[in-house]
Short mmCIF file of C-alpha atoms and ligand atoms in Angstrom, two decimals:
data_model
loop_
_atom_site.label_atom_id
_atom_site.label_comp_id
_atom_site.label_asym_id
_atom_site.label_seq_id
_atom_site.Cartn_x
_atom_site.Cartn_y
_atom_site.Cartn_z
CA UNK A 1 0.00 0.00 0.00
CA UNK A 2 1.28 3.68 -0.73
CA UNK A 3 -0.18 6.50 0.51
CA UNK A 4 -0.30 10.42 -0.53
CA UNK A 5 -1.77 13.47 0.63
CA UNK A 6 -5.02 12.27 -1.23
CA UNK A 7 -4.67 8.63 -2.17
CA UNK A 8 -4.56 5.04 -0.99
CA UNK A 9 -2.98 3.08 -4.01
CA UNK A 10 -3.23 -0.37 -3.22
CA UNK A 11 -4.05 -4.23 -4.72
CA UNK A 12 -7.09 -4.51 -6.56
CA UNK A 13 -9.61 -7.34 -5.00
CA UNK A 14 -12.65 -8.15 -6.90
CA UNK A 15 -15.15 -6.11 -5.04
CA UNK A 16 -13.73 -3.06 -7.81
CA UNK A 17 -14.54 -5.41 -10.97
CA UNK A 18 -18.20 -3.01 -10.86
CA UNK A 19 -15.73 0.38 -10.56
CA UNK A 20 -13.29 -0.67 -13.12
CA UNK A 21 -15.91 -1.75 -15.59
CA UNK A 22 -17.94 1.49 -15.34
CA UNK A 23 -14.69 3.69 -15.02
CA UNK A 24 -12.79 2.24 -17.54
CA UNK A 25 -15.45 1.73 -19.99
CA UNK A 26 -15.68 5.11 -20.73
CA UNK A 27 -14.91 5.34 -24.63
CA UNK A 28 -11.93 8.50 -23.47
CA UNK A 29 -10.33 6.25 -21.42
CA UNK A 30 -10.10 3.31 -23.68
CA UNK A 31 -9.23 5.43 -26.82
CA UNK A 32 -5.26 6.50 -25.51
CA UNK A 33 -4.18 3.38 -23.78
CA UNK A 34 -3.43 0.37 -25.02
CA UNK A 35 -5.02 -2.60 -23.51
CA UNK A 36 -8.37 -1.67 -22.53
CA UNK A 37 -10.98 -2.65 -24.99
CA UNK A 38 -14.41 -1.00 -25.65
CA UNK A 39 -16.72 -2.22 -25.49
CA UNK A 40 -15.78 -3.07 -22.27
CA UNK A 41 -16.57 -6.81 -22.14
CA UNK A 42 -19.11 -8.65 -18.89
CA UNK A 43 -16.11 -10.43 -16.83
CA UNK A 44 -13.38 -8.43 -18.48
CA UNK A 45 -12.66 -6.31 -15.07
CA UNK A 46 -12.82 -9.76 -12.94
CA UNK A 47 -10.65 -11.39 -15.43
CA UNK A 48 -7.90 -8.27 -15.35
CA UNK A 49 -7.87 -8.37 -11.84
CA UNK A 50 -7.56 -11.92 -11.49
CA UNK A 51 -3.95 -11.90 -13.41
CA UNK A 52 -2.69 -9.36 -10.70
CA UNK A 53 -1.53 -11.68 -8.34
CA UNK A 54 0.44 -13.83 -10.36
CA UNK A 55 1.88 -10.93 -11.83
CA UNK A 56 2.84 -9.55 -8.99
CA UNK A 57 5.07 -12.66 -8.29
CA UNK A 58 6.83 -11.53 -11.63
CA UNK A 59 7.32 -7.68 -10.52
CA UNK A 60 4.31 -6.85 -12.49
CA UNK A 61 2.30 -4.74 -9.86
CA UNK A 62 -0.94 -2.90 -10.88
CA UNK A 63 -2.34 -0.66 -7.99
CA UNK A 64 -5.86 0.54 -7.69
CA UNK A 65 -5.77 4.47 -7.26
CA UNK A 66 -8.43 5.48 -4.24
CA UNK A 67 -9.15 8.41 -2.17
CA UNK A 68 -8.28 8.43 0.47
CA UNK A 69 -10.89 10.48 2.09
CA UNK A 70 -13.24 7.29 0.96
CA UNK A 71 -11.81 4.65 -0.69
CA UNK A 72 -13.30 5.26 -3.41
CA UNK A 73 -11.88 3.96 -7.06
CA UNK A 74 -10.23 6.42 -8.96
CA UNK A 75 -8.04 4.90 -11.71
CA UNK A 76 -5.34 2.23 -11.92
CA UNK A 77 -1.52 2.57 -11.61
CA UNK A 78 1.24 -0.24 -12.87
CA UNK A 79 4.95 -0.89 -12.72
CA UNK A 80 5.80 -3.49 -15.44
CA UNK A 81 9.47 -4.29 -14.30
CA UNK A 82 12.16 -6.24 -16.02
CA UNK A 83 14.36 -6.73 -13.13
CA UNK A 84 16.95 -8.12 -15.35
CA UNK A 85 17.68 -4.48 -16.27
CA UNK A 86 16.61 -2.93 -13.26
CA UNK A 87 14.08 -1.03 -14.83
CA UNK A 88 10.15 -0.63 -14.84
CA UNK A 89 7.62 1.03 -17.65
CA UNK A 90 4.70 2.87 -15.32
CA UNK A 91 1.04 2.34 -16.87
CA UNK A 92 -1.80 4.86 -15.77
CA UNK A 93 -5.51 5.40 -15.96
CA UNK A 94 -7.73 7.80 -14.28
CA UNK A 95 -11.89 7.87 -14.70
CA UNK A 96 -13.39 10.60 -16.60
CA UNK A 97 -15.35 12.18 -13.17
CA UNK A 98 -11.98 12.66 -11.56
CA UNK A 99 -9.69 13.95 -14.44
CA UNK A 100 -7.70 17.67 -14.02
CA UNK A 101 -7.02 17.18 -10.21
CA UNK A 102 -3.74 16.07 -10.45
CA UNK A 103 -4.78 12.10 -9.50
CA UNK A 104 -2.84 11.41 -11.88
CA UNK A 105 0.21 13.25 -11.26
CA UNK A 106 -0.24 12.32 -7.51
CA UNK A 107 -0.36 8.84 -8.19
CA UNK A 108 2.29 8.35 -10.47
CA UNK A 109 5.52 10.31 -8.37
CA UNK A 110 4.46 7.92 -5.56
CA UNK A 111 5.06 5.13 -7.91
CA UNK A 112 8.07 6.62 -9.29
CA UNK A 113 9.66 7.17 -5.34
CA UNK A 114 8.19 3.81 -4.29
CA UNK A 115 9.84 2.29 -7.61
CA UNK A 116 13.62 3.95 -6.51
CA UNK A 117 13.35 3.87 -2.79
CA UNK A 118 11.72 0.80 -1.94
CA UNK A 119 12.71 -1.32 -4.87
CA UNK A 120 15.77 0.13 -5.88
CA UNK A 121 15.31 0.27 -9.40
CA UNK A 122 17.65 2.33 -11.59
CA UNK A 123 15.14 3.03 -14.67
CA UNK A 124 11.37 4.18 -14.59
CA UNK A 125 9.87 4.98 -18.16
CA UNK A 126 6.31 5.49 -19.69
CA UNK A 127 5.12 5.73 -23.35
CA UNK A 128 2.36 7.64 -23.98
CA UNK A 129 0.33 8.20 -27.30
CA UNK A 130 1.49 11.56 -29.15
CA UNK A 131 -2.43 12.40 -29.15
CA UNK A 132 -2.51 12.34 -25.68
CA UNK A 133 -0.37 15.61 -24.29
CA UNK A 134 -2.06 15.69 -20.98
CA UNK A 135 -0.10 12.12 -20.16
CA UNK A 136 2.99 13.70 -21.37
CA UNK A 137 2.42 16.79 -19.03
CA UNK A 138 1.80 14.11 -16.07
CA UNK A 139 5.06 12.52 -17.24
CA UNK A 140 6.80 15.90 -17.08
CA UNK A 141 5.53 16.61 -13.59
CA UNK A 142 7.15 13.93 -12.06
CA UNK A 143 10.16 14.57 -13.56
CA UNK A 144 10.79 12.35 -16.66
CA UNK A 145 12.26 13.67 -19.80
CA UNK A 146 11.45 12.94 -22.83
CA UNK A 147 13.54 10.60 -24.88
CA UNK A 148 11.99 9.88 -28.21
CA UNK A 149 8.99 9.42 -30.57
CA UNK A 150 8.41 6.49 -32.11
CA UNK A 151 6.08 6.40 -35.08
CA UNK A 152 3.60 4.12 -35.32
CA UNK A 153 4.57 1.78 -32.69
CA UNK A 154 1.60 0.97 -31.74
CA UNK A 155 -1.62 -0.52 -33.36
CA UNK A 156 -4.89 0.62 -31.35
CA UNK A 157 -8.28 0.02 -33.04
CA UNK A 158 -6.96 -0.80 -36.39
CA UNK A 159 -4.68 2.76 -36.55
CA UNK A 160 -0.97 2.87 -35.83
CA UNK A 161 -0.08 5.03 -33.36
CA UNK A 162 3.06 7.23 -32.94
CA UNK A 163 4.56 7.46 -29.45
CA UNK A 164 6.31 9.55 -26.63
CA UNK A 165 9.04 8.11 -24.39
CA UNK A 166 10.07 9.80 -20.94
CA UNK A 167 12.17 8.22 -18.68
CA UNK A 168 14.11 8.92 -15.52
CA UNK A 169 17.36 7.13 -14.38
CA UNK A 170 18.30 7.16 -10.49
CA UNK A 171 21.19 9.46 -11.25
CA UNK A 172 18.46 12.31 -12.24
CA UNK A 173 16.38 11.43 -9.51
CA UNK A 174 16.27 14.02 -6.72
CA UNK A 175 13.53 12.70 -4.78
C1 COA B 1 -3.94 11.28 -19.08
C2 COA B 1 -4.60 11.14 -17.71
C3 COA B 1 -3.97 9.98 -16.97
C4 COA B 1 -4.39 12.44 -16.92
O1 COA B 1 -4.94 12.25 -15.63
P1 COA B 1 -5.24 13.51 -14.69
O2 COA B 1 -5.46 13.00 -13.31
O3 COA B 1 -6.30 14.34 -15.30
O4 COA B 1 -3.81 14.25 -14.79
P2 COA B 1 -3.31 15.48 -13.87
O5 COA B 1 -4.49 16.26 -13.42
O6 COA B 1 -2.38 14.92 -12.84
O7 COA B 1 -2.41 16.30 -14.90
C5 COA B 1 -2.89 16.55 -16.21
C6 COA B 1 -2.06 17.64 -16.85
O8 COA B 1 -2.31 17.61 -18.25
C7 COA B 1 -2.73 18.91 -18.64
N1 COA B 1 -3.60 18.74 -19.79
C8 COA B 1 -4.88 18.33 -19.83
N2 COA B 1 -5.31 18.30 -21.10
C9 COA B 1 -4.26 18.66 -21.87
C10 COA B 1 -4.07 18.80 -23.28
N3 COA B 1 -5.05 18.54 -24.13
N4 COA B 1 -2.85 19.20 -23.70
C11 COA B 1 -1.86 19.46 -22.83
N5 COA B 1 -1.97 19.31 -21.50
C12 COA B 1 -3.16 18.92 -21.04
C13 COA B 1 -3.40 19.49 -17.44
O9 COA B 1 -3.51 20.89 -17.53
C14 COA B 1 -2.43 19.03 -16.36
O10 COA B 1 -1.23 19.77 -16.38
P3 COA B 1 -0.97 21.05 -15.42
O11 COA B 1 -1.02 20.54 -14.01
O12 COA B 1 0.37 21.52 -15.82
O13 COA B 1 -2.07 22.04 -15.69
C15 COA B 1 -6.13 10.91 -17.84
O14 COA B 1 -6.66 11.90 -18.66
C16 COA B 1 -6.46 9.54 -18.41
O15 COA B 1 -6.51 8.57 -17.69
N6 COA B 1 -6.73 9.48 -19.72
C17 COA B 1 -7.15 8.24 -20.37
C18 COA B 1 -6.16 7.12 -20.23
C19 COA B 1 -4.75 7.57 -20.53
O16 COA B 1 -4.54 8.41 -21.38
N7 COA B 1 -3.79 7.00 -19.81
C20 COA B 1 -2.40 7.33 -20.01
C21 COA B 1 -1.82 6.38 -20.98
S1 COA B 1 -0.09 6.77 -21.27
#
C-alpha cells in the first residue's frame, strides 16, 4: 500500500470489478491506452484483476488508485518491471469524473519514489500516445524527460499510433 496526501494506491480485489468496468469503460479512457478494450466486455474487469496476483510474483504490480478520504476507485496505476535491467515502464488510468485534479500526477511520483526507494530500481519509463499531451504533461511533472517518438509503434483500433518516451534514471532522480 502507498499513501499520498489524497490517495490510498493499493491491490485490486474483486469487489472493484463493478468500478473498473464502469470507469474504464468510458470510450476516453479506452481510446489513448493500449489494452483496454471497448466495449468493455461482462467479466473483463474480474478477469484483469484476477492476473494481478500472479503478476505480482513476476514484478508486475498494478495498484488501484483510491481516495483516500473514501476509498473510493479512482483509476489504476502499474509498474511493469524487467528486473533483469533494473528497470520498470509505469502504466496509468484515471476515470473521466476525476480527471484535471492532479490524481494522476499524484499517483504516479508515488510510484516513481516507491519504484527507486523501496525497490531500488535504476530506470522508470512510460510511453504515452502523441495524441494524448495531458499524459505527457503528467510525465513531465514527475520529472521524466522525454527521450523519443516512435512512429507508429503501436496498433490501437486498427490505426498505428506514434509514441512519446520519458524516462528517468536514479542518477536524475532528486527525490
Ligand atoms: C492522461 C490522464 C492519466 C491524466 O490524468 P489527470 O489526473 O487528469 O492528470 P493530472 O491532473 O495529474 O495532470 C494533467 C495535466 O495535463 C494537462 N492537460 C490536460 N489536457 C491537456 C491537453 N489537451 N494538452 C496538454 N496538456 C493537457 C493538465 O492541464 C495538467 O497539467 P498542469 O497541471 O500543468 O495544468 C487521464 O486523462 C487519463 O486517464 N486518460 C485516459 C487514459 C490515458 O490516457 N492514460 C495514459 C496512458 S499513457
Amino acid at each position: 500500500m502507498i499513501s499520498t496526501p489524497r490517495l490510498v494506491l493499493r491491490r485490486f480485489t474483486r469487489e472493484d470489478a463493478p468500478a473498473v468496468q464502469r470507469l474504464a469503460g468510458a470510450p476516453e479512457v479506452a481510446l489513448n491506452t493500449l489494452l483496454i478494450p471497448h466495449p468493455y466486455p461482462d467479466g473483463e474487469a474480474e478477469r484483469w484483476i484476477s492476473t494481478h496476483d500472479e503478476a505480482f510474483q513476476r514484478g508486475d504490480m498494478t495498484f488501484a488508485i483510491t481516495t483516500a478520504e473514501d476509498q473510493g476507485l479512482v483509476g489504476a496505476i502499474g509498474l511493469h518491471s524487467k528486473p533483469d535491467h533494473d528497470r520498470a515502464e509505469i502504466g496509468y488510468w484515471i476515470g473521466l469524473p476525476f480527471w484535471g485534479k492532479g490524481f494522476a500526477t499524484e499517483a504516479a511520483s508515488a510510484v516513481l519514489r516507491h519504484a527507486f526507494e523501496t525497490l531500488s530500481l535504476h530506470r522508470i519509463y512510460a510511453m504515452h500516445f502523441t495524441r494524448n499531451p495531458a499524459s505527457g504533461r503528467v510525465l513531465q511533472k514527475i520529472g521524466m524527460r522525454h527521450e523519443g517518438s516512435l512512429r507508429h509503434h503501436l496498433k490501437k483500433f486498427g490505426e498505428y499510433i506514434d509514441v512519446e518516451v520519458y524516462g528517468i534514471v536514479r542518477d536524475d532522480w532528486s527525490g
